[in-house]
Coordinates of C-alpha atoms in Angstrom, one line a residue:
Chain A
M786 CA 67.0 -50.3 -32.1
T787 CA 64.3 -47.8 -32.7
Q788 CA 60.4 -48.6 -33.4
T789 CA 60.0 -46.9 -35.7
S790 CA 60.4 -47.7 -39.2
I791 CA 59.2 -44.5 -41.0
G792 CA 62.7 -43.0 -42.3
P793 CA 63.1 -39.7 -41.3
A794 CA 63.2 -38.8 -45.7
V795 CA 60.0 -40.3 -46.0
R796 CA 58.4 -38.5 -43.0
R797 CA 59.8 -35.0 -44.3
T798 CA 57.8 -35.6 -47.5
I799 CA 54.7 -36.2 -45.8
F800 CA 54.9 -33.5 -43.6
D801 CA 55.7 -30.9 -46.5
A802 CA 53.5 -32.2 -48.4
F803 CA 50.3 -32.1 -46.1
V804 CA 51.6 -28.5 -45.2
F805 CA 52.0 -27.6 -48.8
A806 CA 48.1 -28.9 -49.0
Y807 CA 46.8 -27.1 -46.5
V808 CA 48.0 -23.4 -47.0
A809 CA 47.2 -23.7 -50.8
F810 CA 43.3 -25.2 -50.3
A811 CA 43.1 -22.3 -47.6
L812 CA 44.3 -20.4 -49.5
Y813 CA 42.3 -21.4 -52.9
A814 CA 39.4 -21.3 -50.7
L815 CA 40.2 -17.7 -49.5
A816 CA 40.4 -16.6 -52.6
T817 CA 37.3 -17.5 -54.2
N818 CA 35.0 -17.7 -51.2
P819 CA 33.1 -20.5 -52.3
T820 CA 29.0 -21.4 -51.8
E821 CA 28.4 -23.2 -49.5
E822 CA 27.6 -26.1 -52.1
M823 CA 31.2 -26.4 -53.5
L824 CA 32.5 -26.7 -49.4
L825 CA 30.3 -29.6 -49.0
D826 CA 31.5 -31.5 -52.7
L827 CA 34.0 -33.9 -50.5
E828 CA 34.8 -35.7 -53.6
R829 CA 36.3 -32.8 -55.4
N830 CA 37.8 -31.2 -52.7
A831 CA 39.8 -34.4 -51.7
A832 CA 40.7 -34.9 -55.1
L833 CA 41.7 -31.2 -55.0
A834 CA 43.9 -31.8 -51.9
G835 CA 45.4 -34.7 -53.0
S836 CA 46.7 -33.8 -56.2
L837 CA 47.7 -30.2 -53.7
A838 CA 49.5 -32.8 -51.8
L839 CA 51.2 -34.5 -54.4
V840 CA 53.0 -31.2 -56.2
G841 CA 53.8 -30.6 -52.1
A842 CA 55.6 -33.4 -52.4
A843 CA 57.4 -32.8 -55.7
A844 CA 58.5 -29.5 -53.9
S845 CA 60.0 -30.8 -51.2
L846 CA 61.9 -33.1 -52.6
A847 CA 63.2 -30.8 -55.3
F848 CA 63.5 -27.8 -52.7
N849 CA 65.6 -30.2 -50.6
K850 CA 67.7 -31.6 -53.1
S851 CA 68.7 -27.9 -54.6
G852 CA 70.0 -27.4 -51.0
C853 CA 67.1 -25.5 -50.1
R854 CA 66.2 -27.0 -46.3
T855 CA 61.9 -27.2 -45.7
L856 CA 60.2 -27.5 -42.7
G857 CA 60.0 -31.1 -42.6
E858 CA 63.7 -30.8 -43.1
V859 CA 64.5 -29.1 -40.5
L860 CA 62.1 -31.2 -38.0
F861 CA 62.7 -34.9 -38.9
A862 CA 66.2 -34.7 -39.8
P863 CA 68.3 -37.3 -38.2
A864 CA 71.0 -35.7 -35.7
H865 CA 73.8 -36.1 -37.7
K866 CA 72.3 -33.9 -40.7
R867 CA 71.0 -30.9 -38.3
Q868 CA 74.6 -29.5 -38.9
A869 CA 73.7 -26.4 -41.7
A870 CA 75.5 -26.2 -44.2
G871 CA 77.5 -22.9 -44.7
E872 CA 76.9 -19.6 -42.5
P873 CA 73.5 -19.8 -40.2
K874 CA 71.3 -17.2 -41.2
A875 CA 69.1 -15.3 -39.0
W876 CA 65.8 -18.3 -39.0
F877 CA 63.2 -15.7 -40.5
K878 CA 65.8 -15.3 -43.8
T879 CA 65.7 -19.2 -43.7
F880 CA 63.3 -20.9 -46.3
W881 CA 61.7 -22.9 -43.6
G882 CA 61.3 -19.6 -41.0
Q883 CA 58.7 -17.7 -44.1
Q884 CA 57.2 -21.3 -44.7
A885 CA 56.3 -21.2 -41.2
V886 CA 55.1 -17.6 -41.3
V887 CA 52.9 -17.9 -44.4
T888 CA 51.2 -21.1 -42.5
T889 CA 50.4 -19.6 -39.3
L890 CA 49.0 -16.4 -41.1
V891 CA 47.1 -18.4 -42.8
T892 CA 45.7 -20.3 -40.3
L893 CA 44.8 -16.9 -38.3
V894 CA 43.2 -15.2 -41.7
A895 CA 41.2 -18.2 -42.2
G896 CA 40.6 -19.5 -38.4
L897 CA 39.2 -15.8 -37.9
I898 CA 36.8 -16.4 -40.8
V899 CA 35.8 -20.1 -39.9
T900 CA 35.1 -19.0 -36.1
E901 CA 32.8 -15.7 -37.1
F902 CA 35.0 -13.5 -36.0
S903 CA 33.6 -10.1 -35.2
L904 CA 34.7 -7.3 -33.5
V905 CA 30.9 -5.3 -33.8
A906 CA 29.3 -8.5 -32.3
L907 CA 31.7 -8.2 -29.8
L908 CA 31.2 -4.4 -29.2
D909 CA 28.0 -3.8 -29.4
R910 CA 26.9 -1.9 -26.7
E911 CA 23.7 -3.3 -26.4
R912 CA 24.1 -7.1 -26.1
I913 CA 26.8 -6.0 -23.5
S914 CA 24.6 -4.9 -21.9
Q915 CA 22.5 -8.1 -21.6
A916 CA 25.7 -9.8 -21.0
S917 CA 26.3 -8.0 -18.0
K918 CA 23.4 -8.5 -16.2
L919 CA 23.4 -12.1 -16.8
L920 CA 26.5 -11.7 -14.9
G921 CA 25.3 -9.7 -12.6
Q922 CA 22.4 -12.2 -12.0
L923 CA 24.7 -15.4 -12.1
F924 CA 27.3 -13.2 -9.0
N925 CA 24.4 -12.8 -7.1
P926 CA 23.4 -16.2 -6.5
G927 CA 20.0 -17.2 -4.8
W928 CA 21.0 -18.8 -1.4
A929 CA 17.4 -20.0 -0.5
I930 CA 17.9 -23.8 -2.8
L931 CA 22.0 -23.9 -1.4
P932 CA 20.4 -27.3 0.5
T933 CA 19.4 -29.0 -2.5
V934 CA 22.4 -28.1 -4.4
V935 CA 24.5 -29.2 -1.5
L936 CA 22.3 -32.4 -1.6
H937 CA 23.1 -33.0 -5.0
M938 CA 26.7 -32.2 -4.9
V939 CA 27.1 -34.5 -2.8
Q940 CA 25.6 -37.3 -5.0
T941 CA 28.0 -36.1 -7.4
V942 CA 31.0 -36.7 -5.2
Y943 CA 29.9 -40.4 -4.4
M944 CA 29.3 -40.9 -8.1
A945 CA 33.1 -39.9 -8.8
F946 CA 34.1 -42.0 -5.5
V947 CA 32.0 -45.5 -6.7
A948 CA 33.0 -45.2 -10.1
T949 CA 37.0 -44.5 -9.2
A950 CA 36.3 -47.4 -6.4
I951 CA 35.2 -50.0 -8.8
A952 CA 37.6 -49.2 -11.9
V953 CA 40.9 -49.0 -9.3
P954 CA 40.4 -53.4 -9.1
I955 CA 39.6 -53.7 -12.8
A956 CA 42.4 -51.5 -13.7
F957 CA 45.0 -53.2 -11.4
A958 CA 44.3 -56.1 -12.7
L959 CA 44.4 -55.5 -16.7
S960 CA 47.3 -52.9 -15.8
F961 CA 49.4 -55.9 -15.7
L962 CA 47.9 -57.3 -18.6
S963 CA 48.5 -54.5 -20.4
A964 CA 51.9 -53.8 -20.3
K965 CA 54.3 -54.7 -22.3
N966 CA 57.7 -55.3 -19.9
I967 CA 55.8 -58.3 -18.8
M968 CA 53.7 -59.9 -21.7
R969 CA 56.3 -59.7 -24.4
S970 CA 57.5 -62.9 -23.6
S971 CA 55.2 -65.1 -24.9
A972 CA 53.2 -64.8 -28.8
A973 CA 49.7 -64.9 -26.2
G974 CA 50.7 -62.4 -24.3
L975 CA 51.8 -59.7 -27.1
A976 CA 48.4 -59.9 -28.4
T977 CA 46.9 -59.6 -24.9
Y978 CA 48.8 -56.7 -24.4
T979 CA 47.9 -55.3 -28.1
I980 CA 44.0 -55.9 -27.9
L981 CA 43.4 -54.5 -24.3
R982 CA 45.8 -51.3 -25.7
V983 CA 43.7 -50.9 -28.9
I984 CA 40.5 -51.0 -26.6
F985 CA 41.6 -48.5 -23.9
N986 CA 42.8 -46.3 -26.6
V987 CA 39.3 -46.5 -27.9
S988 CA 37.3 -46.0 -24.8
R989 CA 39.3 -43.0 -23.7
S990 CA 38.7 -41.7 -27.0
I991 CA 35.0 -42.0 -26.4
E992 CA 33.8 -38.8 -24.3
P993 CA 32.3 -39.6 -20.9
I994 CA 29.6 -37.7 -22.0
I995 CA 28.5 -39.8 -24.8
W996 CA 29.5 -42.8 -22.7
A997 CA 26.7 -41.1 -20.1
I998 CA 23.6 -40.9 -23.1
I999 CA 24.8 -44.8 -23.4
F1000 CA 23.7 -46.0 -20.1
A1001 CA 21.3 -43.3 -19.5
L1002 CA 19.2 -45.2 -22.2
W1003 CA 20.7 -48.4 -21.4
V1004 CA 19.9 -48.0 -17.2
G1005 CA 17.7 -45.5 -17.3
F1006 CA 18.4 -41.0 -16.5
G1007 CA 20.1 -40.9 -13.0
P1008 CA 23.2 -40.8 -11.2
F1009 CA 23.8 -44.9 -11.8
A1010 CA 24.1 -44.0 -16.0
G1011 CA 26.7 -41.2 -15.2
M1012 CA 28.6 -43.1 -12.8
L1013 CA 28.7 -46.3 -14.8
A1014 CA 29.7 -43.6 -17.9
L1015 CA 32.7 -42.3 -15.5
M1016 CA 33.2 -46.4 -14.6
I1017 CA 34.4 -46.6 -18.0
Q1018 CA 36.3 -43.9 -18.4
S1019 CA 38.0 -44.4 -15.6
I1020 CA 38.8 -47.8 -15.8
A1021 CA 40.9 -47.2 -19.2
S1022 CA 42.6 -44.2 -18.1
L1023 CA 43.6 -45.8 -15.0
A1024 CA 44.9 -49.0 -16.8
K1025 CA 46.5 -47.1 -19.1
Q1026 CA 48.7 -44.5 -16.6
Y1027 CA 49.3 -47.8 -14.5
S1028 CA 50.8 -50.1 -17.3
E1029 CA 52.8 -47.5 -17.7
Y1030 CA 54.2 -47.7 -14.6
V1031 CA 54.2 -51.2 -14.0
E1032 CA 56.5 -50.7 -17.5
G1033 CA 58.9 -48.3 -15.9
V1034 CA 59.4 -50.6 -12.6
D1035 CA 63.1 -51.5 -11.8
E1036 CA 63.7 -54.8 -13.3
G1037 CA 66.5 -55.9 -11.0
P1038 CA 64.0 -57.1 -8.1
I1039 CA 62.3 -58.8 -10.7
E1040 CA 65.4 -61.0 -11.7
G1041 CA 65.9 -61.8 -7.5
I1042 CA 62.4 -62.8 -7.3
R1043 CA 62.3 -65.0 -10.5
S1044 CA 65.7 -66.3 -9.0
T1045 CA 64.2 -68.3 -5.9
G1046 CA 61.7 -70.0 -8.0
A1047 CA 58.7 -67.5 -7.7
T1048 CA 56.0 -68.1 -10.3
M1049 CA 54.7 -65.4 -12.3
L1050 CA 51.8 -64.1 -9.8
Q1051 CA 54.2 -64.1 -6.8
T1052 CA 56.7 -62.3 -8.9
V1053 CA 54.1 -59.3 -10.0
W1054 CA 53.2 -59.6 -6.4
F1055 CA 56.7 -59.4 -4.7
A1056 CA 58.6 -57.4 -6.9
I1057 CA 56.1 -55.3 -9.1
V1058 CA 53.6 -54.6 -7.3
P1059 CA 56.1 -52.7 -3.9
Q1060 CA 57.4 -50.6 -6.8
V1061 CA 54.0 -49.6 -8.3
T1062 CA 52.2 -49.1 -5.0
L1063 CA 52.5 -45.4 -4.6
P1064 CA 52.7 -43.8 -8.1
Y1065 CA 49.1 -45.7 -8.5
I1066 CA 47.2 -43.7 -5.4
S1067 CA 49.2 -40.9 -6.4
Y1068 CA 46.8 -41.1 -9.7
T1069 CA 44.0 -42.8 -8.4
I1070 CA 42.9 -40.1 -6.2
Y1071 CA 44.0 -37.6 -9.1
R1072 CA 41.6 -39.2 -11.0
W1073 CA 38.8 -39.2 -8.5
D1074 CA 39.3 -35.6 -8.6
T1075 CA 38.7 -35.7 -12.0
N1076 CA 36.0 -37.6 -11.6
V1077 CA 34.4 -35.1 -9.3
R1078 CA 34.8 -32.7 -12.5
M1079 CA 33.3 -35.0 -15.1
A1080 CA 30.6 -35.7 -13.0
T1081 CA 29.4 -32.3 -13.4
I1082 CA 29.2 -32.3 -17.4
I1083 CA 27.6 -36.2 -17.1
G1084 CA 24.5 -34.9 -15.3
F1085 CA 23.7 -32.1 -18.3
V1086 CA 22.9 -35.7 -20.5
G1087 CA 20.9 -37.5 -17.8
G1088 CA 23.7 -38.5 -15.3
G1089 CA 22.0 -37.3 -12.2
G1090 CA 23.7 -35.3 -9.3
I1091 CA 24.9 -31.4 -9.8
G1092 CA 24.6 -31.4 -13.2
K1093 CA 20.6 -32.6 -13.4
L1094 CA 20.5 -29.4 -11.8
L1095 CA 22.1 -26.9 -13.1
I1096 CA 21.2 -28.0 -16.3
E1097 CA 16.9 -27.3 -15.2
Y1098 CA 17.5 -23.7 -13.8
Q1099 CA 19.3 -23.0 -16.9
L1100 CA 16.7 -24.2 -19.4
Q1101 CA 14.5 -22.2 -17.0
G1102 CA 16.8 -19.0 -17.3
A1103 CA 17.2 -19.4 -13.6
W1104 CA 20.2 -17.4 -13.0
P1105 CA 20.9 -16.4 -9.5
E1106 CA 20.1 -20.5 -9.4
V1107 CA 22.5 -21.1 -11.8
G1108 CA 25.0 -19.0 -9.7
C1109 CA 24.7 -20.8 -6.5
I1110 CA 25.0 -23.7 -8.2
L1111 CA 28.0 -22.6 -9.5
L1112 CA 30.2 -21.2 -6.8
V1113 CA 29.6 -24.8 -4.8
V1114 CA 30.8 -26.8 -7.9
A1115 CA 33.9 -24.4 -7.8
F1116 CA 34.0 -24.5 -4.0
V1117 CA 33.8 -28.2 -4.4
V1118 CA 36.7 -28.0 -6.9
W1119 CA 39.1 -26.4 -5.1
V1120 CA 38.5 -28.7 -2.3
M1121 CA 38.8 -31.7 -4.2
D1122 CA 42.1 -30.1 -5.8
A1123 CA 43.6 -29.3 -3.0
F1124 CA 43.2 -32.0 -1.2
S1125 CA 44.2 -34.4 -3.8
A1126 CA 47.7 -32.3 -4.2
Y1127 CA 48.3 -32.3 -0.5
V1128 CA 47.7 -36.3 -0.6
R1129 CA 50.0 -36.9 -3.2
E1130 CA 52.1 -34.8 -1.7
A1131 CA 52.4 -36.7 1.5
I1132 CA 52.7 -39.8 0.2
K1133 CA 55.4 -38.9 -2.4
Chain B
M1008 CA 85.6 -85.7 -19.3
S1009 CA 82.6 -88.2 -20.0
A1010 CA 83.9 -90.2 -16.9
R1011 CA 83.8 -87.1 -14.9
V1012 CA 79.8 -86.8 -15.5
S1013 CA 79.3 -89.9 -13.5
N1014 CA 81.4 -89.0 -10.9
P1015 CA 78.9 -88.6 -7.6
E1016 CA 80.7 -85.1 -6.8
T1017 CA 79.6 -83.6 -9.4
I1018 CA 77.1 -81.4 -8.7
L1019 CA 76.8 -79.3 -12.3
S1020 CA 77.9 -80.1 -15.6
V1021 CA 77.9 -78.4 -18.1
R1022 CA 78.4 -79.3 -21.9
D1023 CA 79.2 -77.1 -25.0
L1024 CA 77.0 -74.2 -23.9
E1025 CA 75.9 -72.3 -26.5
K1026 CA 74.0 -68.6 -26.1
T1027 CA 72.8 -66.3 -28.9
Y1028 CA 70.4 -63.2 -28.2
P1029 CA 67.8 -62.2 -30.3
N1030 CA 70.0 -59.6 -31.4
G1031 CA 72.8 -62.4 -33.2
V1032 CA 75.2 -61.5 -30.4
R1033 CA 77.1 -65.1 -29.5
A1034 CA 77.7 -64.7 -26.1
L1035 CA 78.5 -68.7 -25.0
K1036 CA 81.0 -70.6 -27.9
G1037 CA 80.6 -74.1 -26.6
V1038 CA 81.5 -73.7 -22.7
S1039 CA 82.3 -77.3 -21.0
F1040 CA 83.1 -77.6 -17.5
D1041 CA 81.9 -79.4 -13.7
V1042 CA 81.1 -78.1 -10.6
K1043 CA 82.4 -80.3 -7.8
R1044 CA 80.0 -80.3 -4.8
G1045 CA 81.6 -78.2 -2.0
E1046 CA 83.7 -76.1 -4.2
F1047 CA 84.1 -72.2 -4.5
L1048 CA 84.6 -72.1 -8.1
V1049 CA 85.0 -68.9 -9.4
I1050 CA 84.6 -67.3 -13.0
I1051 CA 86.8 -64.7 -14.1
G1052 CA 86.3 -62.7 -17.5
L1053 CA 86.2 -59.2 -18.4
S1054 CA 82.6 -57.4 -19.1
G1055 CA 81.4 -59.1 -22.0
S1056 CA 82.9 -62.6 -21.7
G1057 CA 80.0 -64.0 -21.1
K1058 CA 80.4 -64.7 -17.3
S1059 CA 76.8 -63.4 -16.3
T1060 CA 74.9 -64.7 -19.3
M1061 CA 76.8 -68.5 -18.1
L1062 CA 75.3 -67.8 -14.8
R1063 CA 72.0 -66.9 -15.4
C1064 CA 72.4 -70.2 -17.5
L1065 CA 72.3 -72.5 -15.3
N1066 CA 69.3 -71.6 -13.3
R1067 CA 67.5 -71.1 -16.9
L1068 CA 66.7 -67.1 -16.2
H1069 CA 68.1 -67.1 -19.8
D1070 CA 67.7 -69.9 -21.8
P1071 CA 70.6 -71.8 -23.0
T1072 CA 70.5 -72.3 -26.8
G1073 CA 72.7 -74.7 -27.4
G1074 CA 74.9 -77.4 -25.5
R1075 CA 73.5 -79.3 -21.8
I1076 CA 73.5 -78.7 -17.9
L1077 CA 73.2 -81.4 -16.3
F1078 CA 72.3 -80.7 -13.0
K1079 CA 72.8 -83.3 -10.0
G1080 CA 72.7 -85.4 -12.9
R1081 CA 69.7 -84.9 -14.7
D1082 CA 69.5 -82.9 -17.9
V1083 CA 68.2 -79.2 -17.4
T1084 CA 68.1 -77.8 -20.5
G1085 CA 65.1 -78.7 -22.2
I1086 CA 63.2 -78.2 -18.7
E1087 CA 59.9 -75.9 -18.9
G1088 CA 57.1 -74.4 -16.6
Q1089 CA 56.9 -76.0 -13.6
G1090 CA 60.6 -77.8 -13.7
V1091 CA 62.1 -74.2 -14.2
L1092 CA 60.2 -72.8 -10.9
E1093 CA 62.0 -76.2 -9.3
L1094 CA 65.2 -75.4 -10.4
R1095 CA 65.5 -72.3 -8.8
S1096 CA 64.8 -73.4 -6.0
R1097 CA 67.4 -75.5 -5.5
I1098 CA 70.1 -72.7 -6.8
G1099 CA 70.1 -69.2 -5.2
M1100 CA 71.4 -66.5 -6.9
I1101 CA 73.0 -63.1 -5.4
F1102 CA 73.4 -60.0 -8.0
Q1103 CA 75.4 -57.3 -7.9
H1104 CA 72.8 -54.8 -7.7
F1105 CA 71.6 -56.7 -5.2
N1106 CA 68.1 -56.6 -6.3
L1107 CA 66.3 -56.6 -3.1
I1108 CA 62.9 -54.9 -2.7
P1109 CA 63.9 -51.8 -1.3
R1110 CA 60.8 -51.3 0.1
H1111 CA 60.1 -54.7 2.1
T1112 CA 61.5 -55.0 5.4
V1113 CA 64.9 -56.5 5.7
I1114 CA 63.2 -60.1 7.1
G1115 CA 60.4 -59.5 4.4
N1116 CA 63.1 -59.8 1.2
V1117 CA 65.0 -62.7 3.2
L1118 CA 61.5 -64.4 3.3
S1119 CA 61.0 -64.3 -0.6
G1120 CA 63.4 -67.1 -0.4
A1121 CA 60.5 -69.4 0.9
L1122 CA 58.0 -68.4 -2.0
S1123 CA 58.7 -71.5 -4.3
R1124 CA 57.5 -74.0 -0.8
T1125 CA 54.9 -71.3 0.0
S1126 CA 52.0 -71.1 -2.1
T1127 CA 50.9 -68.3 -3.9
L1128 CA 47.7 -67.2 -2.2
K1129 CA 49.2 -68.1 1.4
S1130 CA 52.4 -66.1 0.1
V1131 CA 50.7 -62.7 -1.1
L1132 CA 48.8 -63.1 2.4
G1133 CA 52.3 -63.0 4.4
L1134 CA 51.3 -66.6 6.1
W1135 CA 54.6 -67.7 5.8
S1136 CA 55.2 -71.4 7.6
R1137 CA 57.1 -71.2 11.5
E1138 CA 59.8 -73.2 10.1
D1139 CA 60.1 -70.3 7.3
R1140 CA 60.2 -67.7 9.5
E1141 CA 62.2 -69.4 11.8
K1142 CA 64.6 -70.0 8.8
A1143 CA 65.0 -66.8 7.6
M1144 CA 65.9 -65.4 10.9
R1145 CA 68.3 -67.9 11.6
Y1146 CA 70.0 -67.3 8.1
L1147 CA 69.4 -63.8 9.1
R1148 CA 71.7 -63.9 12.4
L1149 CA 74.1 -65.8 10.0
V1150 CA 75.0 -63.2 8.1
G1151 CA 75.5 -60.9 11.4
I1152 CA 72.5 -58.5 10.5
G1153 CA 69.7 -59.7 12.9
D1154 CA 68.8 -56.7 14.4
K1155 CA 68.2 -55.4 11.4
A1156 CA 65.3 -57.4 10.5
Y1157 CA 62.4 -54.8 10.9
Y1158 CA 64.4 -52.0 9.0
R1159 CA 63.1 -51.2 5.1
A1160 CA 65.8 -52.8 3.1
A1161 CA 66.8 -49.6 1.4
Q1162 CA 68.0 -48.1 4.5
L1163 CA 71.0 -50.7 4.8
S1164 CA 74.0 -50.3 3.4
G1165 CA 75.5 -51.7 -0.2
G1166 CA 77.2 -54.3 2.1
Q1167 CA 74.4 -55.0 4.7
Q1168 CA 72.1 -55.4 1.4
Q1169 CA 74.3 -58.2 -0.5
R1170 CA 74.1 -59.9 3.3
V1171 CA 70.3 -59.7 3.2
A1172 CA 70.5 -61.1 -0.3
I1173 CA 72.4 -64.1 1.2
A1174 CA 70.1 -64.9 3.7
R1175 CA 67.3 -64.8 0.6
A1176 CA 69.2 -66.8 -1.4
L1177 CA 69.9 -70.0 2.1
T1178 CA 66.6 -69.3 2.7
Q1179 CA 65.6 -71.5 -0.1
S1180 CA 68.1 -74.1 0.9
P1181 CA 69.5 -74.3 -2.6
D1182 CA 72.3 -76.9 -3.4
V1183 CA 74.0 -74.6 -5.3
L1184 CA 74.8 -70.5 -4.9
L1185 CA 75.4 -68.5 -7.8
A1186 CA 77.0 -65.0 -7.4
D1187 CA 76.8 -62.6 -10.1
E1188 CA 79.8 -60.0 -9.4
P1189 CA 78.4 -59.8 -5.9
V1190 CA 81.3 -56.8 -4.4
A1191 CA 81.7 -55.1 -7.6
S1192 CA 78.9 -52.4 -6.2
L1193 CA 80.8 -52.0 -3.1
D1194 CA 83.5 -50.6 -1.4
P1195 CA 87.1 -52.4 -0.8
A1196 CA 86.2 -53.0 2.6
T1197 CA 82.6 -53.9 2.3
C1198 CA 84.0 -56.3 -0.4
H1199 CA 86.2 -58.5 1.6
T1200 CA 83.2 -58.5 4.4
V1201 CA 80.5 -60.1 2.2
M1202 CA 83.6 -62.3 0.6
D1203 CA 83.8 -63.6 3.7
Y1204 CA 80.4 -64.5 4.3
L1205 CA 80.4 -66.2 0.8
K1206 CA 83.8 -68.3 2.4
K1207 CA 81.7 -68.6 5.4
V1208 CA 78.2 -70.1 4.0
N1209 CA 81.2 -72.0 1.3
Q1210 CA 82.9 -74.0 4.5
E1211 CA 80.3 -74.2 7.5
L1212 CA 77.5 -75.3 5.4
G1213 CA 79.1 -76.7 2.8
L1214 CA 77.2 -74.7 0.2
T1215 CA 78.7 -74.9 -3.2
I1216 CA 79.2 -71.7 -4.8
I1217 CA 79.4 -70.5 -8.2
C1218 CA 80.9 -66.7 -8.4
N1219 CA 81.7 -64.3 -10.9
L1220 CA 84.5 -61.8 -10.5
H1221 CA 86.9 -59.1 -11.8
F1222 CA 89.4 -58.8 -9.4
L1223 CA 92.2 -61.9 -9.4
S1224 CA 93.5 -60.1 -5.6
L1225 CA 89.6 -61.6 -4.7
V1226 CA 90.0 -64.7 -6.7
R1227 CA 93.8 -65.9 -5.2
Q1228 CA 91.9 -65.4 -1.3
Y1229 CA 88.9 -67.2 -2.0
A1230 CA 88.3 -69.3 -5.0
T1231 CA 89.2 -73.3 -4.8
R1232 CA 89.3 -73.3 -8.8
V1233 CA 88.8 -70.5 -11.1
I1234 CA 87.7 -70.5 -14.6
A1235 CA 88.2 -68.0 -16.9
L1236 CA 86.4 -66.8 -19.8
K1237 CA 87.0 -65.0 -22.7
G1238 CA 84.8 -64.3 -26.2
G1239 CA 82.2 -67.2 -24.5
E1240 CA 84.8 -69.1 -24.5
V1241 CA 87.2 -71.3 -21.2
V1242 CA 90.4 -70.5 -22.1
Y1243 CA 92.0 -71.4 -18.2
E1244 CA 90.8 -73.8 -15.9
G1245 CA 92.8 -74.6 -12.5
D1246 CA 94.1 -73.4 -9.8
P1247 CA 94.0 -70.1 -8.6
N1248 CA 97.5 -69.5 -7.8
S1249 CA 98.8 -70.7 -10.6
I1250 CA 97.6 -68.0 -12.9
D1251 CA 100.9 -66.2 -13.5
D1252 CA 102.0 -62.6 -15.5
A1253 CA 101.5 -64.6 -18.7
W1254 CA 97.8 -66.4 -17.9
F1255 CA 97.0 -63.0 -16.6
Q1256 CA 97.7 -61.3 -20.0
R1257 CA 96.2 -63.9 -21.9
I1258 CA 92.7 -63.1 -20.1
Y1259 CA 93.0 -59.7 -19.9
G1260 CA 94.5 -58.4 -23.1
E1261 CA 98.1 -57.5 -23.6
G1262 CA 99.2 -54.2 -21.4
A1263 CA 96.4 -55.1 -18.6
K1264 CA 97.9 -54.5 -15.3
E1265 CA 96.3 -56.6 -12.2
V1266 CA 95.1 -54.4 -9.4
H1267 CA 95.1 -55.6 -6.0
I1268 CA 92.3 -54.8 -3.2
N1269 CA 93.3 -54.9 0.5

């Protein structure tokens, strides 16, 4: 049995309603060129979008009933209804094809306006020369500060390493508690599973840069705050990935170990752990590598390490020094990436 | 029937056993039979007849939804927690797909038969008792692969892996050995080797065996008694050699032809 409780017809209607409301609203905004005051009137806009969605839903039902397949129908129709009635048409001659083209075009036009796309600014001669001067300075690095840069880079790599090292045992323990195949046997287990999954998803969706700000206020600016931020992110991310490996294990060995009269912990250790060790190691190395890259950004907001140095020189406009830092960061990231790929290939 | 429950020779009694899965499938519809100490009892039947469910109810890998199971005279149908673990430690089991830990060594796999009498901490640290180590090695020799002790289980052939599984079950020092289609994923030649080891264990160690099988020719060769399941009910019980064509058709359905394994 599938887990989806919403029928395909409902999903189709919701999708069509959303797309219609979006296109109609964007066209309306493009046509009337509204003032900022109008754009900020959330209540009025929400009401407008809501009623447009209702119109869209009605239109979706009407079109599909009359045999004209909408985009939502094409996307969500169950497999047995996929056979098109009658002669197949080229996709751009179908209703859903045209619907897709109109939606894409409207999005592109609206997008160019919203991002203030300007060919004039892009091709302005004076501005080009300013930017190229900056680029020139960046590519003419100030090697004098190299020893300081290396020192800060070492700090960053250690930040990433300690964050990963602390996160691994915690995530390891949590991964079994958040694996559905282990926890589904009892109501308490299922509750634990659900709560942990929610916590992981929430803490993963908060960017480490936000965690860094929180921890900088808590423990003071510096590498410790940065390390804590990376650690929180790593625990959630490792635990989620680990638990997916646990959910993918072969059930046979579990049954084999259970049949000997082994306890729950023994079953996990003997039947599951041997199956997940290699993928765990592989993903952990990848995570360390990711943490080194993130540690750079985290330094920007008071997390210490190379990021702190980078933001200091950037605020002074010391572009050759910034160039030196960027090159060192690029080099270390490249080495880490190659190292992690090499190790992961070797243990596969 | 009830007189036989008190018979000292009876090691396992199954009474009106029912199993209905959460999805509504009734796998067992009131199955009753007795198992005598030292028997080689074979359960036959088509796929889906309830054979595997039957075995898994006996060591409570599945929980029956009705009826009773008496193990050595004690009702084990309602036991929970530690009681279930103790029951399982008394009942060894081998499986169609061997269910070994492929990355562990052969001896490591066999030693996991001693898990129930080793504390969790000691077993995690690999601190098996000297007795258990000796016992594991002895049973590995008994099934003829003592020289493979330090290979990884995954390096062994199917027949050898099933023998490792037998050694693992023996290391539990069980009263009963359950075998769920032990040769269904092996080639015909290897099939007889594994069955011969089961017979050896049955005769030399006096271990009671309950075995699910597909092939009637194997049944006649190895079983001391046979039970046939069809649609979750016992349709035949008795001597393997008295299953004639009429019975065969009744168990396996009209038009079924017997296949011989030599």
